Short mmCIF file of C-alpha atoms in Angstrom, two decimals:
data_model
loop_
_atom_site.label_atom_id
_atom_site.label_comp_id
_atom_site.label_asym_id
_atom_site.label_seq_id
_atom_site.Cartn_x
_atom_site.Cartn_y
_atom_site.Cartn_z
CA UNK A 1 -16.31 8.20 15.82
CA UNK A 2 -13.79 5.93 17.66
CA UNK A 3 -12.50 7.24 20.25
CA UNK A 4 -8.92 8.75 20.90
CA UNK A 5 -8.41 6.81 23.80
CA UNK A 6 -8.61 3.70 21.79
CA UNK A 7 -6.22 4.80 19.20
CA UNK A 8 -3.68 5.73 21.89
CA UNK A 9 -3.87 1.88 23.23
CA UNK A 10 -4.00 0.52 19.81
CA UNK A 11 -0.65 2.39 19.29
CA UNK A 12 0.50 1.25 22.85
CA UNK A 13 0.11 -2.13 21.98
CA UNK A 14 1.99 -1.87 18.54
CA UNK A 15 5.13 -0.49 20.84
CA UNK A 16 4.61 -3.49 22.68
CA UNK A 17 5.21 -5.77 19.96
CA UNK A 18 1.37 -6.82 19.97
CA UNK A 19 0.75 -7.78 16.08
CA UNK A 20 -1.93 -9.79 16.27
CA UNK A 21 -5.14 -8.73 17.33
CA UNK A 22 -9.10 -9.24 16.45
CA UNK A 23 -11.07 -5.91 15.59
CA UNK A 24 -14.27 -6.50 13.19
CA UNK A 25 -14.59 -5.01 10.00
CA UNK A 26 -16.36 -2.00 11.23
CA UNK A 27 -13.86 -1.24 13.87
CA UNK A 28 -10.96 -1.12 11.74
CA UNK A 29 -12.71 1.13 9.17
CA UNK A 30 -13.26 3.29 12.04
CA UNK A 31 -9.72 3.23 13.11
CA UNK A 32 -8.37 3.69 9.89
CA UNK A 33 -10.57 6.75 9.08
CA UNK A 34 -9.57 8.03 12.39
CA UNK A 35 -5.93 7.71 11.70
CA UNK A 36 -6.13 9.34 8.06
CA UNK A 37 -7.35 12.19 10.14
CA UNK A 38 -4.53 12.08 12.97
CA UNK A 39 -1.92 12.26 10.28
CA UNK A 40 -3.50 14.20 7.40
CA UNK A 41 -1.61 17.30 9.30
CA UNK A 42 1.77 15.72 9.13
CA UNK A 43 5.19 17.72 8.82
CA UNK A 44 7.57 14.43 9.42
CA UNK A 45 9.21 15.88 5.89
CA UNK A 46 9.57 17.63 3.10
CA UNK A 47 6.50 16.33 1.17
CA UNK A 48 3.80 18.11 3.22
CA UNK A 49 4.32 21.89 2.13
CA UNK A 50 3.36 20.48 -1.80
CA UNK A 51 0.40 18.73 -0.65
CA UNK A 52 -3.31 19.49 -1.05
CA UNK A 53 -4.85 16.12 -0.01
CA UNK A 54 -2.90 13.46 1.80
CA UNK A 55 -3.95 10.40 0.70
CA UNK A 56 -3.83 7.11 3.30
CA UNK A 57 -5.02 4.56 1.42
CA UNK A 58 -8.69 3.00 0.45
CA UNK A 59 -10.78 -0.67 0.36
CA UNK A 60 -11.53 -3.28 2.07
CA UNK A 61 -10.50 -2.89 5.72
CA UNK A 62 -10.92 -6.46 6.05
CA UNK A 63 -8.79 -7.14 2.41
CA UNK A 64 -7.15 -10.70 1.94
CA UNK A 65 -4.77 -8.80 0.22
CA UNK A 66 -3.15 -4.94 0.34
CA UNK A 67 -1.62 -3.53 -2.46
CA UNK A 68 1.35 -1.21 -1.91
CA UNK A 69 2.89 1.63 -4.47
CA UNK A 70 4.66 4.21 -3.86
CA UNK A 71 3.68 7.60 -3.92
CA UNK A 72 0.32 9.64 -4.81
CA UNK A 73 0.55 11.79 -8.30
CA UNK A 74 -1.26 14.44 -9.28
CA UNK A 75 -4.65 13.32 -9.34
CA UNK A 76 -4.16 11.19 -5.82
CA UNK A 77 -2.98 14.73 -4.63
CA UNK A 78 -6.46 16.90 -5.81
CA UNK A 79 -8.99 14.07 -4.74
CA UNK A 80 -6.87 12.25 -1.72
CA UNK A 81 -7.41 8.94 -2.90
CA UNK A 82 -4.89 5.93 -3.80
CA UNK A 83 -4.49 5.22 -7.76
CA UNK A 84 -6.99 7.56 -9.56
CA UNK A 85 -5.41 8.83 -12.54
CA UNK A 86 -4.29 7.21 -15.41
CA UNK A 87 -2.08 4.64 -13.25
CA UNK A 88 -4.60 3.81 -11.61
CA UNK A 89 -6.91 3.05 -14.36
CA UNK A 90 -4.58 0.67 -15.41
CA UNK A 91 -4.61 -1.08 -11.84
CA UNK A 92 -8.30 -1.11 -11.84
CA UNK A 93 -8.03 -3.49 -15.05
CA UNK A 94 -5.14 -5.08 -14.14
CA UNK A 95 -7.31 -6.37 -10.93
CA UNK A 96 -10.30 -7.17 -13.26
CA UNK A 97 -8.41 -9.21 -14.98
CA UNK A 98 -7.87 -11.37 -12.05
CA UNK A 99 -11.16 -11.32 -11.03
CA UNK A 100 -10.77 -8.82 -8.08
CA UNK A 101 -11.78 -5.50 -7.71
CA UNK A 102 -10.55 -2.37 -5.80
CA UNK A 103 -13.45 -3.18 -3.36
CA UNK A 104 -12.03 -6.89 -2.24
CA UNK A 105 -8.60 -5.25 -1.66
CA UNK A 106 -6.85 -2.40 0.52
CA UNK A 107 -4.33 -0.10 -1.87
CA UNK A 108 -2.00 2.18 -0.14
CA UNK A 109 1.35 3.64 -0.43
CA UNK A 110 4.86 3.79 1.02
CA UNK A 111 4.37 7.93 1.45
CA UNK A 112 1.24 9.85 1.74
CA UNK A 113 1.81 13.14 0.12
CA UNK A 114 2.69 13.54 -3.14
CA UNK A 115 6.23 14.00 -4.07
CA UNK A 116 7.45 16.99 -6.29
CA UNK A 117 6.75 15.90 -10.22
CA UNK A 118 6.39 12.45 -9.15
CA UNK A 119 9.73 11.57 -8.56
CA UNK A 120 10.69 8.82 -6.19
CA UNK A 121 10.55 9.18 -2.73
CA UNK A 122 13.42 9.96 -1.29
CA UNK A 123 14.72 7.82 1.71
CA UNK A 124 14.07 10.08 4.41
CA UNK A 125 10.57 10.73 3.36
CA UNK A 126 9.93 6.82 2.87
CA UNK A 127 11.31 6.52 6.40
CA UNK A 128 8.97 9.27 7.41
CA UNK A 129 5.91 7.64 6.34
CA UNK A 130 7.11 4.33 6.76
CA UNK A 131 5.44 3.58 10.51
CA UNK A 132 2.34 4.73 8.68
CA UNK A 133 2.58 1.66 6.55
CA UNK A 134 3.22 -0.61 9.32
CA UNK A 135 0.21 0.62 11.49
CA UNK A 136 -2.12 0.08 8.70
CA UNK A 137 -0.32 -3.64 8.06
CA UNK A 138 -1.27 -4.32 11.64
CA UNK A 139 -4.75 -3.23 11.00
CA UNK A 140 -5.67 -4.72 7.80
CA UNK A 141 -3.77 -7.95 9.00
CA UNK A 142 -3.70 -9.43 4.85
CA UNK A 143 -2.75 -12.31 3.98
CA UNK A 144 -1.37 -11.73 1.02
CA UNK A 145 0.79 -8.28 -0.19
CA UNK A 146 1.63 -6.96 -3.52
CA UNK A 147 4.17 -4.74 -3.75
CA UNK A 148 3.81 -1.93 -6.80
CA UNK A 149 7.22 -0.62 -8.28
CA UNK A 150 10.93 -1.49 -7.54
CA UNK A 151 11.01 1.82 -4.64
CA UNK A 152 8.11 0.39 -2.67
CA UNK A 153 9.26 -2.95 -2.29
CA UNK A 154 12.86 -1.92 -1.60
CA UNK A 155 11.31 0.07 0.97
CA UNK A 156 8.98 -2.47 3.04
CA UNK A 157 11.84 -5.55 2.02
CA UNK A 158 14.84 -4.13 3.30
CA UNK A 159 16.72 -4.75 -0.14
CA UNK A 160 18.97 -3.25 -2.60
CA UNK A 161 18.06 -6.08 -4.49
CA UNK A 162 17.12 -5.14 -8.81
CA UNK A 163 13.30 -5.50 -9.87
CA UNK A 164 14.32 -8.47 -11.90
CA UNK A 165 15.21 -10.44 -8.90
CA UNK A 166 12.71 -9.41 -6.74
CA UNK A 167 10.00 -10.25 -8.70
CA UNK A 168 11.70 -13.75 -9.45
CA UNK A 169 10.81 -15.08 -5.10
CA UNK A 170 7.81 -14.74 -3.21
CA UNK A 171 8.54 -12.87 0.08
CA UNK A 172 7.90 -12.81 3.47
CA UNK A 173 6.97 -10.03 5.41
CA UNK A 174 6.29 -10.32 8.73
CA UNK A 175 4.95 -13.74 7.98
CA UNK A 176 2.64 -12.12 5.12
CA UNK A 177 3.59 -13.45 1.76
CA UNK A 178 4.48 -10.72 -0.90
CA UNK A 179 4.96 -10.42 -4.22
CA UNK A 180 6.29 -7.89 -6.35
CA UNK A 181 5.48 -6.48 -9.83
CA UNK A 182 5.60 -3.21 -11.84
CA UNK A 183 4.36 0.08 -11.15
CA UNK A 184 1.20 0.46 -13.18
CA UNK A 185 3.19 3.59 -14.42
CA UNK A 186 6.46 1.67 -15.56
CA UNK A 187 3.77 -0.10 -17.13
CA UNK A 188 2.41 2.61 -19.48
CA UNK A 189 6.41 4.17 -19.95
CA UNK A 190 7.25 0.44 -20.78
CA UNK A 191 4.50 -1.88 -22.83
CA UNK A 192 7.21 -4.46 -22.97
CA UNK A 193 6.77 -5.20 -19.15
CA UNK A 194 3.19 -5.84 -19.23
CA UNK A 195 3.72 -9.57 -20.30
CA UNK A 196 5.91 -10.16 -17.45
CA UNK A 197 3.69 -8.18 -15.09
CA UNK A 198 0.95 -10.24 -16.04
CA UNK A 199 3.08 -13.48 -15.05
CA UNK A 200 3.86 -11.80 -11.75
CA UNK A 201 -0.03 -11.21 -11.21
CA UNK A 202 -0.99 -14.93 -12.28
CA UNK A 203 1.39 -16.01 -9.07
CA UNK A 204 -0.64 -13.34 -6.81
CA UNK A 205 -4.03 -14.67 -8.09
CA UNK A 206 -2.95 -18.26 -7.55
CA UNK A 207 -2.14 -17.69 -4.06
CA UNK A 208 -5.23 -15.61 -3.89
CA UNK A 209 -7.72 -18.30 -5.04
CA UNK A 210 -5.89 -20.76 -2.57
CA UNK A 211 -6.85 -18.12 0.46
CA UNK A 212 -10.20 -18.81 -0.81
CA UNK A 213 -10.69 -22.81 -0.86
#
């Protein structure tokens, strides 16, 4: 287990502004086990006194690419894990079909605990959870991001801007380019989206494949 001591400077040097920094793939697992722990005890808001599991994220710690939604549901609250019920079936296909799988990427969201019958997060929880996020942006160090669901990416962009628009520009955050698409479960409210989602992921896997060459 990595030790506290290291997590404490790893934080330091976030505070310092440090963003860019080598660990190997082992080391961040490590780290990012070891902060799931840290935080899996968190009363920053509301969210924690509904949740049974919180649930960090899961993947590659190494990923090319992090996907982001925006809150665990029911099943993501029972087995702590990112995108397991029926939403996340649909994101498990939705990455097949782009020749990826959940083990080349990291998949996260903007809060940790569930929120009451999946409703949005509300702002102070997403600012709760937010340096969360961040930290495990630092880690991971992607190259690419894609953003699941209007919230999320409202959240990490800093915009009030409509889901139309945002999916219509590729991003920048913090130098990391970001796209953003549907919520795989605006997806199964609204089969009319799924064409357009599809376009959005076409532009991720193109930028994906050029990572690669």
């Amino acid at each position: 287990m990595i030790s506290r001591e290291l997590i404490q400077h790893l934080e330091l040097l976030n505070n310092l502004g440090v963003k860019e920094l080598f660990l190997p793939p082992s080391s961040k697992a490590e780290i990012l086990k070891e902060l799931s722990i840290k935080y899996s005890t968190c009363t920053k808001c509301k969210l924690h006194t509904g949740r049974i599991k919180f649930v960090y994220g899961e993947g590659n710690p190494d990923a090319l690419a992090m996907l982001i939604g925006e809150g665990p549901g029911e099943q993501e609250n029972l087995t702590g894990r990112p995108f397991v019920g029926p939403a996340g079936n649909l994101l498990t296909n939705m990455l097949k079909a782009i020749n990826l799988s959940r083990e080349d990427v990291y998949i996260c969201n903007i809060v940790k605990c569930r929120p009451p019958n999946n409703r949005n997060p509300e702002p102070e929880e997403r600012e709760a959870c937010l340096p969360y996020l961040l930290e495990q942006i630092d880690i991971i160090q992607p190259k690419l991001i894609l953003m699941l669901g209007l919230v999320a990416a409202q959240t990490l962009l800093n915009t009030k801007l409509s889901m139309e628009k945002l999916r219509q520009t590729t991003h920048s955050f913090q130098g990391i380019k970001t796209f953003v698409t549907y919520h795989p479960s605006a997806l199964l409210r609204n089969p009319n989206w799924k064409k357009p989602a599809w376009q959005d992921l076409q532009r991720f896997q193109a930028e994906y494949v050029k990572l690669l060459q």
